Short mmCIF file of C-alpha atoms in Angstrom, two decimals:
data_model
loop_
_atom_site.label_atom_id
_atom_site.label_comp_id
_atom_site.label_asym_id
_atom_site.label_seq_id
_atom_site.Cartn_x
_atom_site.Cartn_y
_atom_site.Cartn_z
CA MET A 1 -9.78 17.91 -30.44
CA SER A 2 -10.29 15.58 -27.49
CA GLU A 3 -12.55 18.14 -25.86
CA ASN A 4 -14.66 18.21 -28.99
CA LEU A 5 -14.82 14.45 -28.97
CA GLU A 6 -15.84 14.48 -25.36
CA HIS A 7 -18.52 17.04 -25.97
CA SER A 8 -19.92 15.21 -28.96
CA PHE A 9 -20.00 11.98 -26.97
CA VAL A 10 -21.69 13.45 -23.93
CA THR A 11 -24.41 15.16 -25.97
CA GLN A 12 -25.21 12.03 -27.93
CA LEU A 13 -25.16 9.85 -24.88
CA LYS A 14 -27.48 12.18 -23.03
CA GLU A 15 -29.96 12.02 -25.89
CA ASN A 16 -29.76 8.24 -26.08
CA GLN A 17 -29.44 7.42 -22.40
CA ASN A 18 -32.77 5.63 -22.24
CA ILE A 19 -31.25 2.70 -24.12
CA ILE A 20 -28.84 2.17 -21.26
CA HIS A 21 -31.51 2.72 -18.64
CA LYS A 22 -33.65 0.06 -20.23
CA ILE A 23 -30.81 -2.45 -20.21
CA CYS A 24 -30.01 -1.61 -16.60
CA ARG A 25 -33.64 -2.18 -15.76
CA LEU A 26 -33.51 -5.72 -17.12
CA TYR A 27 -30.12 -6.67 -15.77
CA THR A 28 -30.05 -5.12 -12.34
CA ASP A 29 -32.39 -5.32 -9.43
CA CYS A 30 -31.73 -2.34 -7.23
CA GLU A 31 -31.03 1.30 -7.74
CA ASP A 32 -27.38 1.05 -6.76
CA SER A 33 -26.63 -1.64 -9.32
CA HIS A 34 -28.60 0.27 -11.90
CA LYS A 35 -26.27 3.23 -11.39
CA ASP A 36 -23.25 0.93 -11.31
CA LEU A 37 -24.08 -0.70 -14.60
CA PHE A 38 -25.04 2.62 -16.17
CA GLN A 39 -21.63 3.96 -15.29
CA GLU A 40 -19.79 0.90 -16.58
CA VAL A 41 -21.70 1.06 -19.87
CA THR A 42 -20.88 4.76 -20.17
CA ILE A 43 -17.18 4.05 -19.62
CA GLN A 44 -17.20 1.24 -22.18
CA LEU A 45 -19.03 3.42 -24.71
CA TRP A 46 -16.54 6.21 -24.18
CA LYS A 47 -13.63 3.81 -24.60
CA ALA A 48 -15.08 2.54 -27.87
CA PHE A 49 -16.17 5.97 -29.10
CA PRO A 50 -12.99 6.91 -31.00
CA LYS A 51 -13.68 3.94 -33.29
CA PHE A 52 -17.29 4.93 -33.84
CA ARG A 53 -17.36 6.36 -37.33
CA GLY A 54 -20.97 7.27 -37.60
CA ASP A 55 -21.74 4.88 -40.46
CA SER A 56 -24.40 3.47 -38.17
CA LYS A 57 -26.62 5.42 -35.84
CA PHE A 58 -25.27 6.21 -32.40
CA SER A 59 -28.19 4.34 -30.88
CA THR A 60 -27.58 1.14 -32.88
CA TRP A 61 -23.94 1.22 -31.92
CA ALA A 62 -24.76 1.94 -28.29
CA TYR A 63 -27.17 -1.02 -28.11
CA ARG A 64 -24.44 -3.47 -28.83
CA VAL A 65 -21.84 -2.05 -26.48
CA ALA A 66 -24.39 -1.66 -23.70
CA LEU A 67 -25.70 -5.20 -24.05
CA ASN A 68 -22.19 -6.61 -24.23
CA THR A 69 -21.25 -4.76 -21.10
CA ALA A 70 -24.30 -6.03 -19.23
CA ILE A 71 -23.87 -9.66 -20.30
CA THR A 72 -20.12 -10.01 -20.53
CA LEU A 73 -18.13 -7.38 -18.70
CA TYR A 74 -20.23 -6.37 -15.77
CA ARG A 75 -19.47 -7.97 -12.44
CA LYS A 76 -22.63 -8.31 -10.46
CA ASN A 77 -22.35 -7.28 -6.86
CA LYS A 78 -23.48 -9.46 -4.05
CA ARG A 79 -26.10 -7.03 -2.94
CA SER A 80 -27.95 -7.31 -6.24
CA LEU A 81 -28.81 -10.97 -5.93
CA SER A 82 -32.45 -10.68 -4.97
CA THR A 83 -34.68 -9.74 -7.84
CA VAL A 84 -37.95 -9.47 -6.04
CA GLU A 85 -37.96 -6.11 -4.32
CA TYR A 86 -36.75 -4.11 -7.27
CA GLU A 87 -39.68 -5.30 -9.30
CA GLY A 88 -41.84 -3.05 -7.13
CA ARG A 89 -40.23 -0.06 -8.80
CA GLN A 90 -41.04 -1.32 -12.22
CA HIS A 91 -44.60 -0.28 -12.71
CA PHE A 92 -45.22 3.15 -13.95
CA ILE A 93 -47.66 5.85 -13.11
CA LYS A 94 -47.92 7.19 -16.61
CA ASP A 95 -50.91 5.11 -17.55
CA VAL A 96 -54.06 7.22 -17.55
CA GLU A 97 -56.72 4.63 -18.22
CA TYR A 98 -55.94 2.18 -15.53
CA ASN A 99 -56.74 -1.36 -16.46
CA TYR A 100 -56.30 -3.47 -13.38
CA GLU A 101 -56.22 -6.85 -15.09
CA GLU A 102 -53.78 -5.74 -17.75
CA GLU A 103 -51.61 -4.06 -15.18
CA GLU A 104 -51.47 -7.25 -13.14
CA GLN A 105 -50.52 -9.26 -16.20
CA ILE A 106 -47.75 -6.85 -17.12
CA LYS A 107 -46.39 -7.04 -13.60
CA LEU A 108 -46.36 -10.84 -13.75
CA MET A 109 -44.64 -10.68 -17.12
CA TYR A 110 -41.86 -8.47 -15.75
CA LYS A 111 -41.43 -10.91 -12.91
CA ALA A 112 -41.23 -13.80 -15.37
CA VAL A 113 -38.67 -12.02 -17.54
CA TYR A 114 -36.49 -11.49 -14.47
CA GLN A 115 -36.30 -15.23 -14.04
CA LEU A 116 -34.71 -15.71 -17.46
CA ASN A 117 -30.96 -16.02 -17.82
CA ASP A 118 -28.75 -13.25 -19.19
CA ILE A 119 -28.81 -14.44 -22.78
CA GLU A 120 -32.56 -14.97 -22.81
CA LYS A 121 -33.02 -11.51 -21.37
CA ALA A 122 -30.96 -10.08 -24.21
CA LEU A 123 -33.24 -11.70 -26.78
CA VAL A 124 -36.35 -10.51 -24.98
CA PHE A 125 -34.88 -7.04 -24.68
CA MET A 126 -34.27 -6.75 -28.41
CA TYR A 127 -37.67 -8.22 -29.11
CA LEU A 128 -39.30 -5.59 -26.91
CA GLU A 129 -37.26 -2.97 -28.70
CA ASP A 130 -38.73 -4.16 -32.00
CA LYS A 131 -35.40 -5.29 -33.43
CA ASP A 132 -35.63 -7.76 -36.28
CA TYR A 133 -34.10 -11.22 -36.04
CA ARG A 134 -31.26 -10.28 -38.35
CA GLU A 135 -30.09 -7.61 -35.92
CA ILE A 136 -30.67 -9.81 -32.88
CA ALA A 137 -28.62 -12.60 -34.46
CA GLU A 138 -25.85 -10.22 -35.47
CA THR A 139 -25.60 -8.59 -32.07
CA LEU A 140 -25.35 -11.87 -30.20
CA GLY A 141 -23.23 -13.63 -32.81
CA ILE A 142 -25.64 -16.48 -33.51
CA SER A 143 -27.48 -17.48 -36.68
CA GLU A 144 -30.79 -15.87 -37.57
CA VAL A 145 -32.65 -19.17 -37.66
CA ASN A 146 -31.37 -20.12 -34.24
CA ALA A 147 -32.28 -16.71 -32.85
CA ARG A 148 -35.84 -17.34 -34.02
CA VAL A 149 -35.91 -20.84 -32.56
CA LYS A 150 -34.51 -19.57 -29.27
CA MET A 151 -37.09 -16.77 -29.08
CA ASN A 152 -39.89 -19.30 -29.53
CA ARG A 153 -38.42 -21.41 -26.76
CA ILE A 154 -38.25 -18.36 -24.52
CA LYS A 155 -41.91 -17.66 -25.18
CA GLY A 156 -42.65 -21.21 -24.10
CA LYS A 157 -40.53 -20.79 -21.01
CA LEU A 158 -42.31 -17.56 -20.09
CA LYS A 159 -45.67 -19.28 -20.52
CA LYS A 160 -44.53 -22.02 -18.18
CA ILE A 161 -43.42 -19.50 -15.58
CA LEU A 162 -46.77 -17.70 -15.81
CA ASN A 163 -48.84 -20.90 -15.64
CA PRO A 164 -46.82 -23.42 -13.70
CA MET B 1 -47.89 -14.74 -27.15
CA LYS B 2 -50.48 -12.31 -25.91
CA GLU B 3 -48.76 -11.40 -22.65
CA LEU B 4 -45.50 -10.64 -24.40
CA ASP B 5 -47.23 -8.21 -26.74
CA LEU B 6 -48.84 -6.57 -23.76
CA LEU B 7 -45.41 -6.24 -22.18
CA LYS B 8 -44.02 -4.80 -25.39
CA LYS B 9 -46.73 -2.16 -25.49
CA ASP B 10 -46.03 -1.22 -21.90
CA TRP B 11 -42.28 -1.29 -22.48
CA GLN B 12 -42.42 1.08 -25.40
CA LYS B 13 -44.95 3.36 -23.76
CA ASN B 14 -42.65 3.80 -20.80
CA ASN B 15 -39.62 4.48 -22.91
CA ASP B 16 -38.81 7.78 -21.28
CA SER B 17 -39.84 7.21 -17.72
CA PHE B 18 -36.32 7.10 -16.38
CA GLU B 19 -34.71 9.68 -14.20
CA GLN B 20 -32.47 11.49 -16.66
CA ILE B 21 -28.73 11.77 -16.11
CA SER B 22 -27.31 15.22 -16.75
CA GLU B 23 -24.40 16.05 -19.03
CA LYS B 24 -22.35 17.01 -16.04
CA GLU B 25 -22.83 13.58 -14.52
CA ILE B 26 -21.87 11.89 -17.79
CA TYR B 27 -18.66 13.96 -17.90
CA LYS B 28 -17.89 12.74 -14.42
CA MET B 29 -18.61 9.13 -15.35
CA ILE B 30 -16.29 8.97 -18.33
CA HIS B 31 -13.39 10.00 -16.16
CA LYS B 32 -13.97 7.20 -13.71
CA GLN B 33 -12.19 3.86 -13.82
CA SER B 34 -13.84 0.85 -15.31
CA SER B 35 -14.40 -2.12 -13.05
CA SER B 36 -15.14 -4.60 -15.82
CA ILE B 37 -14.00 -8.21 -15.92
CA VAL B 38 -11.53 -7.41 -18.69
CA LYS B 39 -9.92 -4.77 -16.55
CA TRP B 40 -9.54 -7.20 -13.68
CA ILE B 41 -8.09 -9.88 -15.93
CA LEU B 42 -5.57 -7.33 -17.19
CA ILE B 43 -4.57 -6.24 -13.69
CA ILE B 44 -4.24 -9.79 -12.37
CA SER B 45 -2.34 -10.89 -15.47
CA ILE B 46 0.17 -8.06 -15.17
CA LEU B 47 0.67 -8.99 -11.53
CA GLU B 48 1.22 -12.61 -12.50
CA PHE B 49 3.63 -11.77 -15.26
CA SER B 50 5.63 -9.44 -13.07
CA LEU B 51 5.70 -11.61 -9.96
CA GLY B 52 8.24 -14.13 -11.24
CA ILE B 53 10.41 -11.46 -12.76
CA ILE B 54 10.38 -9.24 -9.68
CA LEU B 55 11.12 -12.22 -7.47
CA ASN B 56 14.13 -13.08 -9.59
CA ILE B 57 15.44 -9.53 -9.46
CA ILE B 58 15.07 -9.40 -5.69
CA LEU B 59 16.81 -12.77 -5.33
CA SER B 60 19.71 -11.65 -7.47
CA PHE B 61 20.48 -8.96 -4.88
CA THR B 62 20.66 -11.41 -2.03
CA LYS B 63 23.12 -14.06 -0.98
CA VAL B 64 20.59 -16.77 -1.81
CA GLU B 65 21.22 -16.44 -5.50
CA GLU B 66 24.97 -16.63 -4.97
CA LYS B 67 24.64 -19.72 -2.85
CA ASN B 68 22.30 -21.26 -5.37
CA THR B 69 24.74 -20.63 -8.19
CA GLU B 70 27.55 -22.15 -6.16
CA PHE B 71 25.42 -25.11 -5.29
CA ILE B 72 24.44 -25.68 -8.92
CA LYS B 73 28.04 -25.24 -10.03
CA GLY B 74 29.00 -27.78 -7.41
CA LEU B 75 26.57 -30.24 -8.93
CA GLY B 76 28.18 -29.69 -12.30
CA ILE B 77 25.05 -28.67 -14.15
CA TYR B 78 25.62 -24.92 -14.34
CA GLY B 79 25.76 -24.88 -18.13
CA TYR B 80 22.37 -26.57 -18.36
CA TYR B 81 21.04 -24.16 -15.78
CA GLN B 82 22.06 -21.14 -17.84
CA ALA B 83 20.54 -22.55 -21.01
CA PHE B 84 17.39 -23.37 -19.08
CA THR B 85 17.11 -19.79 -17.79
CA ILE B 86 17.46 -18.34 -21.28
CA VAL B 87 14.78 -20.63 -22.69
CA LEU B 88 12.54 -19.83 -19.74
CA TYR B 89 12.73 -16.09 -20.32
CA ALA B 90 12.20 -16.49 -24.06
CA VAL B 91 9.01 -18.45 -23.45
CA ILE B 92 7.79 -15.92 -20.89
CA ILE B 93 8.33 -13.08 -23.35
CA CYS B 94 6.36 -15.04 -25.98
CA PHE B 95 3.51 -15.41 -23.51
CA ILE B 96 3.48 -11.70 -22.72
CA ILE B 97 3.43 -10.75 -26.40
CA GLN B 98 0.64 -13.21 -27.09
CA PHE B 99 -1.35 -11.91 -24.14
CA TYR B 100 -0.93 -8.31 -25.26
CA LEU B 101 -2.06 -9.08 -28.82
CA MET B 102 -5.11 -10.94 -27.57
CA TYR B 103 -6.01 -8.25 -25.10
CA ARG B 104 -6.00 -5.75 -27.95
CA THR B 105 -8.56 -7.78 -29.89
CA VAL B 106 -11.13 -7.57 -27.09
CA ALA B 107 -13.70 -5.07 -28.33
CA THR B 108 -17.14 -4.33 -26.97
CA THR B 109 -18.29 -3.55 -30.49
CA ASP B 110 -17.96 -7.19 -31.56
CA SER B 111 -20.87 -9.58 -31.30
CA THR B 112 -21.47 -10.90 -27.81
CA LYS B 113 -20.25 -14.37 -28.70
CA LEU B 114 -17.02 -13.17 -30.29
CA LEU B 115 -16.36 -10.83 -27.39
CA MET B 116 -16.76 -13.64 -24.89
CA LYS B 117 -14.58 -15.92 -26.96
CA ASN B 118 -11.81 -13.35 -27.07
CA ILE B 119 -11.97 -12.72 -23.34
CA LEU B 120 -11.82 -16.43 -22.59
CA LYS B 121 -8.91 -16.84 -24.98
CA THR B 122 -7.02 -14.02 -23.30
CA ARG B 123 -7.53 -15.65 -19.97
CA LYS B 124 -6.50 -19.01 -21.34
CA THR B 125 -3.15 -17.52 -22.33
CA VAL B 126 -2.51 -16.42 -18.78
CA GLN B 127 -3.66 -19.77 -17.51
CA ASN B 128 -1.20 -21.54 -19.82
CA TYR B 129 1.50 -19.18 -18.64
CA ILE B 130 0.82 -20.14 -15.05
CA LEU B 131 0.71 -23.81 -15.92
CA PHE B 132 4.00 -23.51 -17.77
CA ASN B 133 5.56 -21.76 -14.80
CA LEU B 134 4.35 -24.37 -12.36
CA ILE B 135 5.57 -27.26 -14.48
CA THR B 136 9.02 -25.77 -15.03
CA LEU B 137 9.20 -24.88 -11.37
CA ALA B 138 8.35 -28.46 -10.44
CA ALA B 139 10.81 -29.91 -12.95
CA PHE B 140 13.52 -27.55 -11.75
CA PHE B 141 12.89 -28.32 -8.11
CA ILE B 142 12.83 -32.07 -8.63
CA THR B 143 16.02 -32.04 -10.70
CA ILE B 144 17.96 -29.91 -8.26
CA THR B 145 16.86 -31.79 -5.16
CA THR B 146 17.52 -35.13 -6.79
CA PHE B 147 21.02 -34.07 -7.75
CA GLY B 148 21.49 -32.57 -4.30
CA LEU B 149 20.26 -35.71 -2.62
CA LYS B 150 22.53 -37.89 -4.64
CA SER B 151 25.63 -35.89 -3.82
CA ALA B 152 24.65 -35.61 -0.16
CA LEU B 153 24.22 -39.35 0.17
CA LEU B 154 27.45 -39.88 -1.65
CA HIS B 155 29.33 -37.59 0.75
CA LYS B 156 27.78 -39.28 3.71
CA THR B 157 28.82 -42.73 2.60
CA LEU B 158 32.33 -41.56 1.88
CA GLU B 159 32.57 -39.96 5.32
CA ASN B 160 31.47 -43.15 6.93
CA GLY B 161 34.05 -44.94 4.94
CA LYS B 162 31.50 -47.36 3.61
CA HIS B 163 31.15 -48.41 0.06
CA LEU B 164 28.60 -46.77 -2.26
CA VAL B 165 26.71 -50.01 -2.73
CA ASP B 166 25.70 -49.85 0.92
CA ILE B 167 22.97 -47.33 0.21
CA SER B 168 20.03 -49.40 -0.70
CA ASN B 169 17.79 -48.54 -3.61
CA THR B 170 14.92 -48.18 -1.19
CA ILE B 171 16.42 -45.06 0.34
CA TYR B 172 16.83 -43.55 -3.09
CA ILE B 173 13.31 -44.35 -4.11
CA ILE B 174 11.70 -43.19 -0.86
CA SER B 175 13.61 -39.90 -0.88
CA PHE B 176 12.67 -39.36 -4.50
CA LEU B 177 9.00 -40.07 -3.82
CA VAL B 178 9.00 -37.67 -0.88
CA ILE B 179 10.42 -34.95 -3.11
CA ILE B 180 7.77 -35.56 -5.74
CA ALA B 181 4.97 -35.63 -3.17
CA ILE B 182 6.04 -32.31 -1.64
CA THR B 183 6.30 -30.72 -5.07
CA ALA B 184 2.88 -32.02 -6.10
CA VAL B 185 1.22 -30.66 -2.97
CA VAL B 186 2.75 -27.19 -3.32
CA ILE B 187 1.94 -26.98 -7.04
CA GLY B 188 -1.55 -28.31 -6.38
CA ILE B 189 -2.28 -25.62 -3.82
CA ILE B 190 -1.08 -22.84 -6.13
CA TRP B 191 -3.12 -24.27 -8.99
CA LEU B 192 -6.24 -24.49 -6.85
CA PHE B 193 -5.81 -20.88 -5.86
CA TYR B 194 -5.77 -19.83 -9.52
CA ARG B 195 -8.80 -21.87 -10.38
CA LEU B 196 -10.64 -20.22 -7.54
CA LEU B 197 -9.51 -16.73 -8.48
CA TYR B 198 -10.58 -16.99 -12.09
CA GLY B 199 -13.55 -19.15 -11.25
CA ILE B 200 -15.08 -16.37 -9.18
CA LEU B 201 -14.25 -13.75 -11.76
CA LEU B 202 -15.51 -15.61 -14.79
CA ARG B 203 -18.27 -17.88 -13.58
CA ARG B 204 -21.04 -15.77 -15.06
CA LEU B 205 -19.22 -15.21 -18.33
CA HIS B 206 -18.59 -18.92 -18.71
CA ALA B 207 -22.25 -19.70 -18.08
CA ASN B 208 -23.39 -17.11 -20.60
CA TYR B 209 -20.92 -18.29 -23.20
CA LYS B 210 -22.11 -21.86 -22.81
CA GLU B 211 -25.69 -20.69 -23.17
CA LEU B 212 -24.90 -18.80 -26.38
CA LYS B 213 -23.03 -21.75 -27.81
CA LYS B 214 -25.97 -23.99 -26.99
CA ILE B 215 -28.31 -21.85 -29.10
CA ASP B 216 -26.19 -22.41 -32.18
CA LEU B 217 -25.83 -26.16 -31.75
#
């Protein structure tokens, strides 16, 4: 029974692991911490898995646990304090039509997002993931209206960081 | 915001650009120990709960406890002392039960705000436990030393053959103040240590909780 559970968990996690990677990318700033956080999220997901009944999708459920782990449970290590160098790893080679100006802007945006605090990052993360405000509000435990207001403020803050 | 939309496009395009973790690695991970804040709070709390109890058990095997009992009996407050001990243990057990129940409610599947609230509440229980311990310890210490002091001074005056009135109030007051000062310093140091310990552990969580609460104001 427990082996079955383990197997089912591992398969589903493997399929959905990009969710965790994406959160690690926002909340950590070097490869070691990325791995650290990934592992902690995996442990937390596994601990919560027996209560997962499958009435929501595995991915939806995993979002919440992963975000909670990153914001609440994870203890940042000293070595992950600088956010600048890691950013170098963030741009991707997948783009075929290379648009220099756009690429520059995206880079600056990533840099700006790194300067936000943990809660703001969570909102941006869910926004980037195309979550609606109802889900954002529910995940964080705030009201929908306030989630909207906060997101607008974050946009303003990002603008300020980009054009000081 | 134009730049944010650009970022979103890039973000979603690069959805699968991560180095993939194999099933074997995931199996390995789920058998590792968590190093989360909650885990640390649990470990530290268990240590805190057990420290006083273990100390008491160790003391009961030594002569110190015997001497203490004799001393307290000599002061004529042994009955109070026994009642005090029973109440003390009852309260400690209440704290442990409360802590356990709260710890059980901590779930990563709750909303972020609720999760943080539950963690902070769990910690608060332990903090109250420590505070309770320190206060009772201080009260106990002050009572015993005051009684001890009184009887010591009494003996001394009797030995000298002088009358009790000869001890001025000033001596009483100064001795009493010294006792209180020493107690305050010791308790203060222990308290500071706890603040530091939990401060380091929970600084980030506190900041994030404040931030979340601010959004809903």
